[in-house]
PDB file of C-alpha atoms in Angstrom:
ATOM      1  CA  MET A  62       0.000   0.000   0.000  1.00  0.00           C
ATOM      2  CA  SER A  63       1.198   3.463  -0.748  1.00  0.00           C
ATOM      3  CA  SER A  64       1.327   6.206   1.812  1.00  0.00           C
ATOM      4  CA  GLU A  65      -0.874   8.387  -0.352  1.00  0.00           C
ATOM      5  CA  GLU A  66      -4.439   7.186  -0.569  1.00  0.00           C
ATOM      6  CA  ALA A  67      -6.903   8.480  -3.070  1.00  0.00           C
ATOM      7  CA  PRO A  68      -9.469  10.748  -1.473  1.00  0.00           C
ATOM      8  CA  ALA A  69     -12.969   9.392  -1.313  1.00  0.00           C
ATOM      9  CA  PRO A  70     -15.274  10.940  -3.891  1.00  0.00           C
ATOM     10  CA  THR A  71     -17.547  13.447  -2.271  1.00  0.00           C
ATOM     11  CA  LYS A  72     -21.156  13.716  -3.292  1.00  0.00           C
ATOM     12  CA  THR A  73     -22.500  17.224  -3.512  1.00  0.00           C
ATOM     13  CA  VAL A  74     -25.757  18.137  -1.890  1.00  0.00           C
ATOM     14  CA  THR A  75     -27.156  19.503  -5.127  1.00  0.00           C
ATOM     15  CA  ASP A  76     -27.232  16.016  -6.652  1.00  0.00           C
ATOM     16  CA  ASP A  77     -29.850  14.715  -4.244  1.00  0.00           C
ATOM     17  CA  ASP A  78     -32.060  17.780  -3.802  1.00  0.00           C
ATOM     18  CA  GLY A  79     -34.609  16.419  -6.292  1.00  0.00           C
ATOM     19  CA  MET A  80     -34.103  19.085  -8.946  1.00  0.00           C
ATOM     20  CA  SER A  81     -33.691  18.042 -12.559  1.00  0.00           C
ATOM     21  CA  TRP A  82     -30.895  19.538 -14.622  1.00  0.00           C
ATOM     22  CA  TRP A  83     -33.183  21.765 -16.686  1.00  0.00           C
ATOM     23  CA  TYR A  84     -34.938  23.158 -13.579  1.00  0.00           C
ATOM     24  CA  ARG A  85     -31.583  23.886 -11.957  1.00  0.00           C
ATOM     25  CA  TRP A  86     -30.553  25.805 -15.098  1.00  0.00           C
ATOM     26  CA  LEU A  87     -33.905  27.624 -15.103  1.00  0.00           C
ATOM     27  CA  CYS A  88     -33.267  28.757 -11.538  1.00  0.00           C
ATOM     28  CA  LYS A  89     -29.743  29.891 -12.395  1.00  0.00           C
ATOM     29  CA  ILE A  90     -30.923  31.812 -15.473  1.00  0.00           C
ATOM     30  CA  ALA A  91     -33.690  33.428 -13.426  1.00  0.00           C
ATOM     31  CA  GLY A  92     -31.063  34.386 -10.822  1.00  0.00           C
ATOM     32  CA  VAL A  93     -28.878  36.006 -13.477  1.00  0.00           C
ATOM     33  CA  LEU A  94     -31.811  37.895 -14.988  1.00  0.00           C
ATOM     34  CA  GLY A  95     -32.912  38.911 -11.498  1.00  0.00           C
ATOM     35  CA  GLY A  96     -29.424  40.187 -10.774  1.00  0.00           C
ATOM     36  CA  ILE A  97     -29.371  42.210 -13.983  1.00  0.00           C
ATOM     37  CA  SER A  98     -32.788  43.734 -13.304  1.00  0.00           C
ATOM     38  CA  CYS A  99     -31.844  44.531  -9.697  1.00  0.00           C
ATOM     39  CA  ALA A 100     -28.599  46.174 -10.776  1.00  0.00           C
ATOM     40  CA  ILE A 101     -30.189  48.343 -13.466  1.00  0.00           C
ATOM     41  CA  ALA A 102     -33.157  49.369 -11.331  1.00  0.00           C
ATOM     42  CA  GLY A 103     -30.902  49.912  -8.310  1.00  0.00           C
ATOM     43  CA  VAL A 104     -28.582  52.265 -10.151  1.00  0.00           C
ATOM     44  CA  TRP A 105     -31.591  54.088 -11.585  1.00  0.00           C
ATOM     45  CA  ASN A 106     -33.056  54.340  -8.075  1.00  0.00           C
ATOM     46  CA  CYS A 107     -29.864  55.953  -6.775  1.00  0.00           C
ATOM     47  CA  VAL A 108     -30.185  58.882  -9.203  1.00  0.00           C
ATOM     48  CA  THR A 109     -32.281  60.989  -6.828  1.00  0.00           C
ATOM     49  CA  VAL A 110     -32.057  63.104  -3.703  1.00  0.00           C
ATOM     50  CA  ASN A 111     -34.552  61.081  -1.664  1.00  0.00           C
ATOM     51  CA  PRO A 112     -32.607  59.102   0.962  1.00  0.00           C
ATOM     52  CA  LEU A 113     -35.073  56.194   0.969  1.00  0.00           C
ATOM     53  CA  ASN A 114     -34.702  55.816  -2.801  1.00  0.00           C
ATOM     54  CA  ILE A 115     -30.929  55.809  -2.423  1.00  0.00           C
ATOM     55  CA  ALA A 116     -31.097  53.201   0.367  1.00  0.00           C
ATOM     56  CA  ALA A 117     -33.414  51.003  -1.708  1.00  0.00           C
ATOM     57  CA  GLY A 118     -31.148  51.422  -4.743  1.00  0.00           C
ATOM     58  CA  VAL A 119     -28.033  50.458  -2.802  1.00  0.00           C
ATOM     59  CA  TRP A 120     -29.852  47.419  -1.399  1.00  0.00           C
ATOM     60  CA  MET A 121     -30.902  46.407  -4.921  1.00  0.00           C
ATOM     61  CA  VAL A 122     -27.327  46.650  -6.186  1.00  0.00           C
ATOM     62  CA  LEU A 123     -26.269  44.524  -3.204  1.00  0.00           C
ATOM     63  CA  ASN A 124     -29.009  42.014  -4.146  1.00  0.00           C
ATOM     64  CA  ALA A 125     -27.618  41.883  -7.667  1.00  0.00           C
ATOM     65  CA  PHE A 126     -24.123  41.244  -6.348  1.00  0.00           C
ATOM     66  CA  VAL A 127     -25.326  38.435  -4.048  1.00  0.00           C
ATOM     67  CA  LEU A 128     -27.369  36.846  -6.842  1.00  0.00           C
ATOM     68  CA  PHE A 129     -24.370  36.874  -9.162  1.00  0.00           C
ATOM     69  CA  LEU A 130     -22.112  35.568  -6.411  1.00  0.00           C
ATOM     70  CA  CYS A 131     -24.407  32.657  -5.526  1.00  0.00           C
ATOM     71  CA  GLU A 132     -25.690  31.684  -8.965  1.00  0.00           C
ATOM     72  CA  VAL A 133     -22.820  32.436 -11.368  1.00  0.00           C
ATOM     73  CA  PRO A 134     -19.572  32.750  -9.406  1.00  0.00           C
ATOM     74  CA  PHE A 135     -17.446  32.717 -12.573  1.00  0.00           C
ATOM     75  CA  CYS A 136     -18.676  36.273 -13.203  1.00  0.00           C
ATOM     76  CA  CYS A 137     -16.961  37.297  -9.948  1.00  0.00           C
ATOM     77  CA  GLN A 138     -13.532  35.738 -10.509  1.00  0.00           C
ATOM     78  CA  PHE A 139     -11.783  38.901  -9.356  1.00  0.00           C
ATOM     79  CA  ILE A 140     -13.160  38.362  -5.834  1.00  0.00           C
ATOM     80  CA  GLU A 141     -11.123  35.941  -3.726  1.00  0.00           C
ATOM     81  CA  PHE A 142     -13.991  34.526  -1.663  1.00  0.00           C
ATOM     82  CA  ALA A 143     -16.419  34.057  -4.576  1.00  0.00           C
ATOM     83  CA  ASN A 144     -15.855  30.320  -4.945  1.00  0.00           C
ATOM     84  CA  ALA A 145     -16.190  29.727  -1.206  1.00  0.00           C
ATOM     85  CA  VAL A 146     -19.479  31.624  -1.073  1.00  0.00           C
ATOM     86  CA  ALA A 147     -20.777  29.810  -4.162  1.00  0.00           C
ATOM     87  CA  ALA A 148     -19.846  26.426  -2.676  1.00  0.00           C
ATOM     88  CA  ARG A 149     -21.673  27.287   0.533  1.00  0.00           C
ATOM     89  CA  ALA A 150     -24.699  28.535  -1.431  1.00  0.00           C
ATOM     90  CA  ASP A 151     -24.793  25.273  -3.401  1.00  0.00           C
ATOM     91  CA  LYS A 152     -25.010  23.341  -0.136  1.00  0.00           C
ATOM     92  CA  LEU A 153     -28.159  25.198   0.901  1.00  0.00           C
ATOM     93  CA  LYS A 154     -31.477  23.446   0.520  1.00  0.00           C
ATOM     94  CA  PRO A 155     -33.906  24.939  -2.025  1.00  0.00           C
ATOM     95  CA  TRP A 156     -36.270  26.227   0.669  1.00  0.00           C
ATOM     96  CA  GLN A 157     -33.380  28.078   2.327  1.00  0.00           C
ATOM     97  CA  LYS A 158     -32.447  29.727  -0.957  1.00  0.00           C
ATOM     98  CA  ALA A 159     -36.114  30.581  -1.503  1.00  0.00           C
ATOM     99  CA  LEU A 160     -36.386  32.357   1.844  1.00  0.00           C
ATOM    100  CA  PHE A 161     -33.085  34.144   1.318  1.00  0.00           C
ATOM    101  CA  TYR A 162     -33.842  35.389  -2.214  1.00  0.00           C
ATOM    102  CA  CYS A 163     -37.444  36.380  -1.460  1.00  0.00           C
ATOM    103  CA  GLY A 164     -36.379  38.140   1.731  1.00  0.00           C
ATOM    104  CA  MET A 165     -33.659  40.042  -0.106  1.00  0.00           C
ATOM    105  CA  ALA A 166     -36.148  41.139  -2.754  1.00  0.00           C
ATOM    106  CA  ILE A 167     -38.781  42.336  -0.276  1.00  0.00           C
ATOM    107  CA  VAL A 168     -36.499  44.705   1.675  1.00  0.00           C
ATOM    108  CA  PRO A 169     -36.083  47.396  -1.050  1.00  0.00           C
ATOM    109  CA  VAL A 170     -39.805  47.326  -1.804  1.00  0.00           C
ATOM    110  CA  ALA A 171     -40.510  47.804   1.905  1.00  0.00           C
ATOM    111  CA  LEU A 172     -38.005  50.685   2.068  1.00  0.00           C
ATOM    112  CA  ARG A 173     -39.473  52.579  -0.854  1.00  0.00           C
ATOM    113  CA  PHE A 174     -42.537  51.273  -2.647  1.00  0.00           C
ATOM    114  CA  SER A 175     -42.372  52.422  -6.248  1.00  0.00           C
ATOM    115  CA  ILE A 176     -42.798  50.874  -9.663  1.00  0.00           C
ATOM    116  CA  ASN A 177     -39.022  50.919 -10.116  1.00  0.00           C
ATOM    117  CA  THR A 178     -38.290  48.908  -6.968  1.00  0.00           C
ATOM    118  CA  LEU A 179     -41.244  46.612  -7.596  1.00  0.00           C
ATOM    119  CA  LEU A 180     -40.273  45.732 -11.167  1.00  0.00           C
ATOM    120  CA  GLY A 181     -36.566  45.675 -10.381  1.00  0.00           C
ATOM    121  CA  ASN A 182     -37.029  43.042  -7.682  1.00  0.00           C
ATOM    122  CA  ALA A 183     -39.761  41.015  -9.386  1.00  0.00           C
ATOM    123  CA  ILE A 184     -37.407  38.601 -11.165  1.00  0.00           C
ATOM    124  CA  ALA A 185     -35.234  38.195  -8.061  1.00  0.00           C
ATOM    125  CA  PHE A 186     -38.370  37.368  -6.084  1.00  0.00           C
ATOM    126  CA  GLY A 187     -39.395  34.992  -8.876  1.00  0.00           C
ATOM    127  CA  THR A 188     -36.065  33.198  -8.474  1.00  0.00           C
ATOM    128  CA  GLY A 189     -36.912  32.645  -4.832  1.00  0.00           C
ATOM    129  CA  VAL A 190     -40.332  31.347  -5.840  1.00  0.00           C
ATOM    130  CA  LEU A 191     -38.721  28.889  -8.277  1.00  0.00           C
ATOM    131  CA  TYR A 192     -36.475  27.577  -5.527  1.00  0.00           C
ATOM    132  CA  GLY A 193     -39.484  27.365  -3.228  1.00  0.00           C
ATOM    133  CA  LEU A 194     -41.337  25.269  -5.775  1.00  0.00           C
ATOM    134  CA  ALA A 195     -38.292  23.025  -6.069  1.00  0.00           C
ATOM    135  CA  SER A 196     -38.425  22.393  -2.343  1.00  0.00           C
ATOM    136  CA  LEU A 197     -41.913  20.935  -2.710  1.00  0.00           C
ATOM    137  CA  GLY A 198     -40.487  18.008  -4.654  1.00  0.00           C
ATOM    138  CA  LYS A 199     -41.423  16.198  -7.802  1.00  0.00           C
ATOM    139  CA  LYS A 200     -44.976  15.618  -8.853  1.00  0.00           C
ATOM    140  CA  GLY A 201     -46.201  12.058  -8.372  1.00  0.00           C
ATOM    141  CA  ASP A 202     -47.476   9.910 -11.210  1.00  0.00           C
ATOM    142  CA  ALA A 203     -51.086   8.820 -11.548  1.00  0.00           C
ATOM    143  CA  VAL A 204     -50.278   5.086 -11.527  1.00  0.00           C
ATOM    144  CA  GLY A 205     -48.494   5.254  -8.189  1.00  0.00           C
ATOM    145  CA  TYR A 206     -51.309   7.303  -6.694  1.00  0.00           C
ATOM    146  CA  ALA A 207     -53.927   4.810  -7.959  1.00  0.00           C
ATOM    147  CA  ARG A 208     -51.955   1.909  -6.416  1.00  0.00           C
ATOM    148  CA  LEU A 209     -51.754   3.753  -3.121  1.00  0.00           C
ATOM    149  CA  GLN A 210     -55.502   4.362  -3.119  1.00  0.00           C
ATOM    150  CA  HIS A 211     -56.190   0.738  -4.057  1.00  0.00           C
ATOM    151  CA  GLN A 212     -54.029  -0.504  -1.157  1.00  0.00           C
ATOM    152  CA  LYS A 213     -55.647   1.932   1.249  1.00  0.00           C
ATOM    153  CA  GLN A 214     -59.212   0.903   0.361  1.00  0.00           C
ATOM    154  CA  PRO A 215     -59.252  -2.575   2.022  1.00  0.00           C
ATOM    155  CA  ASP A 216     -57.777  -1.086   5.199  1.00  0.00           C
ATOM    156  CA  GLU A 217     -60.611   1.418   5.338  1.00  0.00           C
ATOM    157  CA  GLU A 218     -63.161  -1.368   4.841  1.00  0.00           C
ATOM    158  CA  LYS A 219     -61.622  -3.285   7.744  1.00  0.00           C
ATOM    159  CA  GLN A 220     -61.831  -0.212   9.946  1.00  0.00           C
ATOM    160  CA  ALA A 221     -65.488   0.295   8.964  1.00  0.00           C
ATOM    161  CA  GLY A 222     -66.209  -3.368   9.750  1.00  0.00           C
ATOM    162  CA  LEU A 223     -64.560  -3.115  13.177  1.00  0.00           C
ATOM    163  CA  ASP A 224     -66.450   0.062  13.977  1.00  0.00           C
ATOM    164  CA  ASP A 225     -69.795  -1.542  12.996  1.00  0.00           C
ATOM    165  CA  GLY A 226     -69.060  -4.634  15.085  1.00  0.00           C
ATOM    166  CA  ALA A 227     -68.232  -2.545  18.157  1.00  0.00           C
ATOM    167  CA  GLN A 228     -71.598  -0.793  18.193  1.00  0.00           C
TER     168      GLN A 228
END
């Protein structure tokens, strides 16, 4: 035996989260589009003298940065910790990403409710909704559901028979 052993292959959490490859790509594309819309609307929001608009705009630009960092870390190669943050974000469960993205998108709208903040954060919020739907799991097939109902039916008849006999 050699002194150097091959490391055991590690399985990533994203492989067993129940998301298909096309849905994972849909979520990533929605995250990128949400980041772009947040960045554009955030910069546009900062071109004012109202402090709440500026705060909402800065938060939207921060949302865009976080979306890019979590969904497409290769866009942030100039940042040293980008890969570490992306690896940690990939380990999150879909419902955790959903809460995080939806929460990030609600804050600027709560700071300053305007059409700019609402439309700028809509796609980022939609990304959170997509991840939330992924956390619900896959839809069952009709055949499996019919089998389950067929197996459940005799048990219910037994229960009805026991209840009638007890009276």
